PDB file of C-alpha atoms and ligand atoms in Angstrom:
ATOM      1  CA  UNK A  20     254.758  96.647  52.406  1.00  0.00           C
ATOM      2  CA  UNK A  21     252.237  98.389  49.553  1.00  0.00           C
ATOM      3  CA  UNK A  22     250.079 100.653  50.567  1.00  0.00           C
ATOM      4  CA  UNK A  23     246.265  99.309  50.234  1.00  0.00           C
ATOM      5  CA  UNK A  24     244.335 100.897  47.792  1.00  0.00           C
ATOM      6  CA  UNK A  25     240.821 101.802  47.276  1.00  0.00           C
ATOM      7  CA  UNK A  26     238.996 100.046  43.993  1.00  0.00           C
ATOM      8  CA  UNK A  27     235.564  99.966  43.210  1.00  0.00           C
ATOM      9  CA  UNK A  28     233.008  98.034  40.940  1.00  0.00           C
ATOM     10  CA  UNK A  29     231.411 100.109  38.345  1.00  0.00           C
ATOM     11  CA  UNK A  30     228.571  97.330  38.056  1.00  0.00           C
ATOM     12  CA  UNK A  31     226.936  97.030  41.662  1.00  0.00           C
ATOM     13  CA  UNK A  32     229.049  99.450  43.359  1.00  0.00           C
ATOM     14  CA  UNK A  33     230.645  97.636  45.705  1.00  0.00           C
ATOM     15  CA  UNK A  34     234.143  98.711  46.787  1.00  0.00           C
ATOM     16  CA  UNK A  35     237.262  97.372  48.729  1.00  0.00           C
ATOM     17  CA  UNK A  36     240.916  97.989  49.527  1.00  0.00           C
ATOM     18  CA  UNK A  37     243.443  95.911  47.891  1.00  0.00           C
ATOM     19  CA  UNK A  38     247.574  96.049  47.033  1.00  0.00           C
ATOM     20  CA  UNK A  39     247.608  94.557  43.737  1.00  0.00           C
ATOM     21  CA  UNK A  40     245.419  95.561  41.134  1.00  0.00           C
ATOM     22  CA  UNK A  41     244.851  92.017  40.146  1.00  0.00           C
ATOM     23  CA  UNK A  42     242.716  91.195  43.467  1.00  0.00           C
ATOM     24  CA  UNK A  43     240.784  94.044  42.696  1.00  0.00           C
ATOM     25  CA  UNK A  44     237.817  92.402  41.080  1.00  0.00           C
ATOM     26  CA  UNK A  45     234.572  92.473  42.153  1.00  0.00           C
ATOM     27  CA  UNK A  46     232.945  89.511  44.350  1.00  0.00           C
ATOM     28  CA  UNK A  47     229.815  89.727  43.190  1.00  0.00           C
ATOM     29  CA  UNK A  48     229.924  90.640  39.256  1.00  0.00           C
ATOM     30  CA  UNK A  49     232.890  89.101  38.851  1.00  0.00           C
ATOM     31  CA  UNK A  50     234.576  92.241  36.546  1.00  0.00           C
ATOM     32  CA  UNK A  51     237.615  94.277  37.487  1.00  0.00           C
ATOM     33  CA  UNK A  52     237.280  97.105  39.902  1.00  0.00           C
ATOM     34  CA  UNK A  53     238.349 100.347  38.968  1.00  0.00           C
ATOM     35  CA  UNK A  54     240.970 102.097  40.767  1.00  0.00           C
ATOM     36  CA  UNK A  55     240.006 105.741  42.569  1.00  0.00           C
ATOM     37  CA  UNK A  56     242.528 108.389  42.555  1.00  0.00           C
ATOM     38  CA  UNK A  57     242.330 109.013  46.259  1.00  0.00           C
ATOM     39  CA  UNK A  58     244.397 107.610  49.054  1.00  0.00           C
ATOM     40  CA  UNK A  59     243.143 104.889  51.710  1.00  0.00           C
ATOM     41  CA  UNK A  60     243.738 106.714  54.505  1.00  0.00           C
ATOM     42  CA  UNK A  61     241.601 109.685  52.882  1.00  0.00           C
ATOM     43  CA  UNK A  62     239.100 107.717  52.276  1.00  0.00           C
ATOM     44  CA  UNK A  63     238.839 106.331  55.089  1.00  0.00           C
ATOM     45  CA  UNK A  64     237.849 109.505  56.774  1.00  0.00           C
ATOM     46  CA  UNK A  65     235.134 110.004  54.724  1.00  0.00           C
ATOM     47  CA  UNK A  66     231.817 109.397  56.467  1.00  0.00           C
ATOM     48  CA  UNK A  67     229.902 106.482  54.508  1.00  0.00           C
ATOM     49  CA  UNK A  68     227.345 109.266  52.997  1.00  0.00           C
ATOM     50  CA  UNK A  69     230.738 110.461  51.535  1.00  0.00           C
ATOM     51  CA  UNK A  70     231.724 107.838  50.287  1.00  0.00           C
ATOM     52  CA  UNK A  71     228.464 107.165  48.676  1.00  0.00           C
ATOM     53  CA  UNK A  72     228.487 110.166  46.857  1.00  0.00           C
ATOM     54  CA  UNK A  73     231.804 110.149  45.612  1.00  0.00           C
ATOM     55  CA  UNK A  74     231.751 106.753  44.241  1.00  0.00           C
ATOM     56  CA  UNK A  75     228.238 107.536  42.558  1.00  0.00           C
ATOM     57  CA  UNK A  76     230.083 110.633  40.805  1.00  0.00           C
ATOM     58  CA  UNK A  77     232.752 108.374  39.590  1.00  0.00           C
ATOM     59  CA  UNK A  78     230.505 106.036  38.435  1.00  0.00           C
ATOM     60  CA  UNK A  79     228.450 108.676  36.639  1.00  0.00           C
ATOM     61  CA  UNK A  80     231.588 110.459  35.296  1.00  0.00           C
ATOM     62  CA  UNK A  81     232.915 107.052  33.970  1.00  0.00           C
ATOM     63  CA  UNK A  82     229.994 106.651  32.333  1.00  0.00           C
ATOM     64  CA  UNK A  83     228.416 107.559  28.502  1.00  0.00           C
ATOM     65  CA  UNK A  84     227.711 111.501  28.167  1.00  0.00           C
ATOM     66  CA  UNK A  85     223.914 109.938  27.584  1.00  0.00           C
ATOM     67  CA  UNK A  86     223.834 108.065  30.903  1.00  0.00           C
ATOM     68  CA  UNK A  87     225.348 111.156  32.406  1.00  0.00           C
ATOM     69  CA  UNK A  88     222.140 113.410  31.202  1.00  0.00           C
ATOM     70  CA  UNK A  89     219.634 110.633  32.668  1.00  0.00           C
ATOM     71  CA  UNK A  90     221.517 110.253  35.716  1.00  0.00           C
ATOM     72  CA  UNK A  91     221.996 114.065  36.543  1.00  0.00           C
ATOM     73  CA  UNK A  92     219.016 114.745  38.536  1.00  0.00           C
ATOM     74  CA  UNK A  93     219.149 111.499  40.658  1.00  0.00           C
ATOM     75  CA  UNK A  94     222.835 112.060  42.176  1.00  0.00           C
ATOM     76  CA  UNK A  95     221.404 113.809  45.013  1.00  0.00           C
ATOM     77  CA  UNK A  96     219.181 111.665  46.135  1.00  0.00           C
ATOM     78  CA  UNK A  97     220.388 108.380  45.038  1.00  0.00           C
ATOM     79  CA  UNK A  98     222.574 105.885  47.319  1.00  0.00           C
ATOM     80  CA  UNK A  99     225.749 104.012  45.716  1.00  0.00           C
ATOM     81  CA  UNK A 100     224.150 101.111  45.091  1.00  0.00           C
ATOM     82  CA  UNK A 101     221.115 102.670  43.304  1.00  0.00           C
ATOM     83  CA  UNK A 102     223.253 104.499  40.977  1.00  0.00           C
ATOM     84  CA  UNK A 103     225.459 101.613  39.680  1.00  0.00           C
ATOM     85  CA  UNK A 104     222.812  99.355  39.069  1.00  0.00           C
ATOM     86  CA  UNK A 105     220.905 102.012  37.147  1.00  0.00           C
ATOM     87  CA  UNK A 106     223.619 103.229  35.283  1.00  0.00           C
ATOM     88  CA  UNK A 107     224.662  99.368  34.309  1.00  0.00           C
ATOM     89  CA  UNK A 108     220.854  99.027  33.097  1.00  0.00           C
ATOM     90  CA  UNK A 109     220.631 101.657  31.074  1.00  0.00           C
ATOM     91  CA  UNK A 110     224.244 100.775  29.366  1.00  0.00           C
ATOM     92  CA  UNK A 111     222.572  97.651  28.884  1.00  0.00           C
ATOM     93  CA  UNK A 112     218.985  99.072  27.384  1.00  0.00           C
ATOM     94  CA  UNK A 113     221.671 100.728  25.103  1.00  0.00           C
ATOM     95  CA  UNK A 114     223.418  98.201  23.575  1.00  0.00           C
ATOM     96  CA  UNK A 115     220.124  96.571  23.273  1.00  0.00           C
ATOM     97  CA  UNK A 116     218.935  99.422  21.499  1.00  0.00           C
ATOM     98  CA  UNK A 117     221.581  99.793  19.172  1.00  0.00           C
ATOM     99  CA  UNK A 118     221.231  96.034  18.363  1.00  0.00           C
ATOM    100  CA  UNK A 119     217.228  96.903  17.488  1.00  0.00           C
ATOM    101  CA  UNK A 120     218.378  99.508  15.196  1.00  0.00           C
ATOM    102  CA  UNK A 121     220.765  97.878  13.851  1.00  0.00           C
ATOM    103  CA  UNK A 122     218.055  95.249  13.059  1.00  0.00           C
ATOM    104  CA  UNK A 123     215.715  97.548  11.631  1.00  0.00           C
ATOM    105  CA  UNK A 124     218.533  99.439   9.173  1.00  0.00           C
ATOM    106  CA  UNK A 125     219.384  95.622   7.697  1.00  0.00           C
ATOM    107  CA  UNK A 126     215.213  94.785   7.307  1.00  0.00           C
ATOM    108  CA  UNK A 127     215.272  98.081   5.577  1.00  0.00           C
ATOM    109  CA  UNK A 128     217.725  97.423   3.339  1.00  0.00           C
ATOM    110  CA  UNK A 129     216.526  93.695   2.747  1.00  0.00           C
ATOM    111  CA  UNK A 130     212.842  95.210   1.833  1.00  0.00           C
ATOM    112  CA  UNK A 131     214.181  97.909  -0.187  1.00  0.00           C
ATOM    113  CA  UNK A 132     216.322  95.551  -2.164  1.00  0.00           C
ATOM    114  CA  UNK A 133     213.168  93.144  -2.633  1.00  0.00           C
ATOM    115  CA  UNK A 134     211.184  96.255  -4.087  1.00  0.00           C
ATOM    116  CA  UNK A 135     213.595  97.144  -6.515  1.00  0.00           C
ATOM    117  CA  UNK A 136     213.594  93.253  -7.548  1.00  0.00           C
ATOM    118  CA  UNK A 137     210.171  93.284  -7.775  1.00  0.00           C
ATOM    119  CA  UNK A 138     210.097  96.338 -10.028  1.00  0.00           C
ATOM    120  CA  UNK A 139     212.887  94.851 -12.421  1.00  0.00           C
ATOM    121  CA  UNK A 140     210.654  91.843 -12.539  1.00  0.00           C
ATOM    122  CA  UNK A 141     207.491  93.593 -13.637  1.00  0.00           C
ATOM    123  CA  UNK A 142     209.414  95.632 -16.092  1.00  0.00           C
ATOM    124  CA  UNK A 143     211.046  92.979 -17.403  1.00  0.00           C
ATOM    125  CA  UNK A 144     207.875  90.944 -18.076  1.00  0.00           C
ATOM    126  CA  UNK A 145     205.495  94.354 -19.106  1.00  0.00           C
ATOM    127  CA  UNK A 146     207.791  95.693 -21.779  1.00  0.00           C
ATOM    128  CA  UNK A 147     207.175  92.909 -24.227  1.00  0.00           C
ATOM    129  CA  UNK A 148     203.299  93.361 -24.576  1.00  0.00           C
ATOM    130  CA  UNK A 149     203.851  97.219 -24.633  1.00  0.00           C
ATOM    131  CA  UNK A 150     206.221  96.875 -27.687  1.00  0.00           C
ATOM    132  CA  UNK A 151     203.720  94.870 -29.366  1.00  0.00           C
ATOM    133  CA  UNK A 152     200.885  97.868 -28.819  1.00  0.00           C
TER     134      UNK A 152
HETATM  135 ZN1   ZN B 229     230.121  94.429  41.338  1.00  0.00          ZN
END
């Protein structure tokens, strides 16, 4: 028989023991769990404060060097829970972010492009009259 193995979700934080990687996916988000290099039976004699913090450190480790700086102070104090769901929000706000940007940089272009239209325009219809000056 294979030895059960200890996966957790890097969404919500939730973790369980499974043999096959392919069970190994979360019930509530619905993604695939990530493994954790430690055995079940060391695991299991971690207290559950233990546990807590070593799954918030791999969930913090796993995560952008950015999330890592904003998440830094709160490992102490933080449960599990609290830091999977805060890392997975700011991930989000991220990609959000980037999106916004991205947004802006194309406006930019689309205005700056206009301008220079504009300007070809004017020139285009000035430079006759200032010929005949
Ligand atoms: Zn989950």
């Amino acid at each position: 028989m294979r030895e059960l193995s200890v996966y957790y979700c890097p969404k919500c934080g939730y973790y369980g023991y499974y043999q096959l990687p392919k069970n190994a996916v979360c019930p509530k988000c619905n993604v695939d769990m990530v493994h954790l290099s430690m055995s079940y039976q060391e695991f299991m004699n971690l207290t559950c404060e233990e546990r807590d913090d070593l799954l918030s450190r791999q969930i913090i480790a796993s995560s952008s060097p950015y999330i890592q700086r904003l998440m830094a102070p709160h490992k102490a104090n933080n449960s599990r829970e609290l830091v999977a769901v805060m890392s997975t929000r700011i991930a989000d706000l991220e990609a959000e972010n980037k999106k916004l940007n991205e947004t802006v940089e194309w406006m930019h272009q689309t205005i700056w492009d206009l301008i220079h239209k504009n300007k070809k325009l004017q020139q285009n219809f000035t430079e006759p009259s200032e010929k005949q000056d």
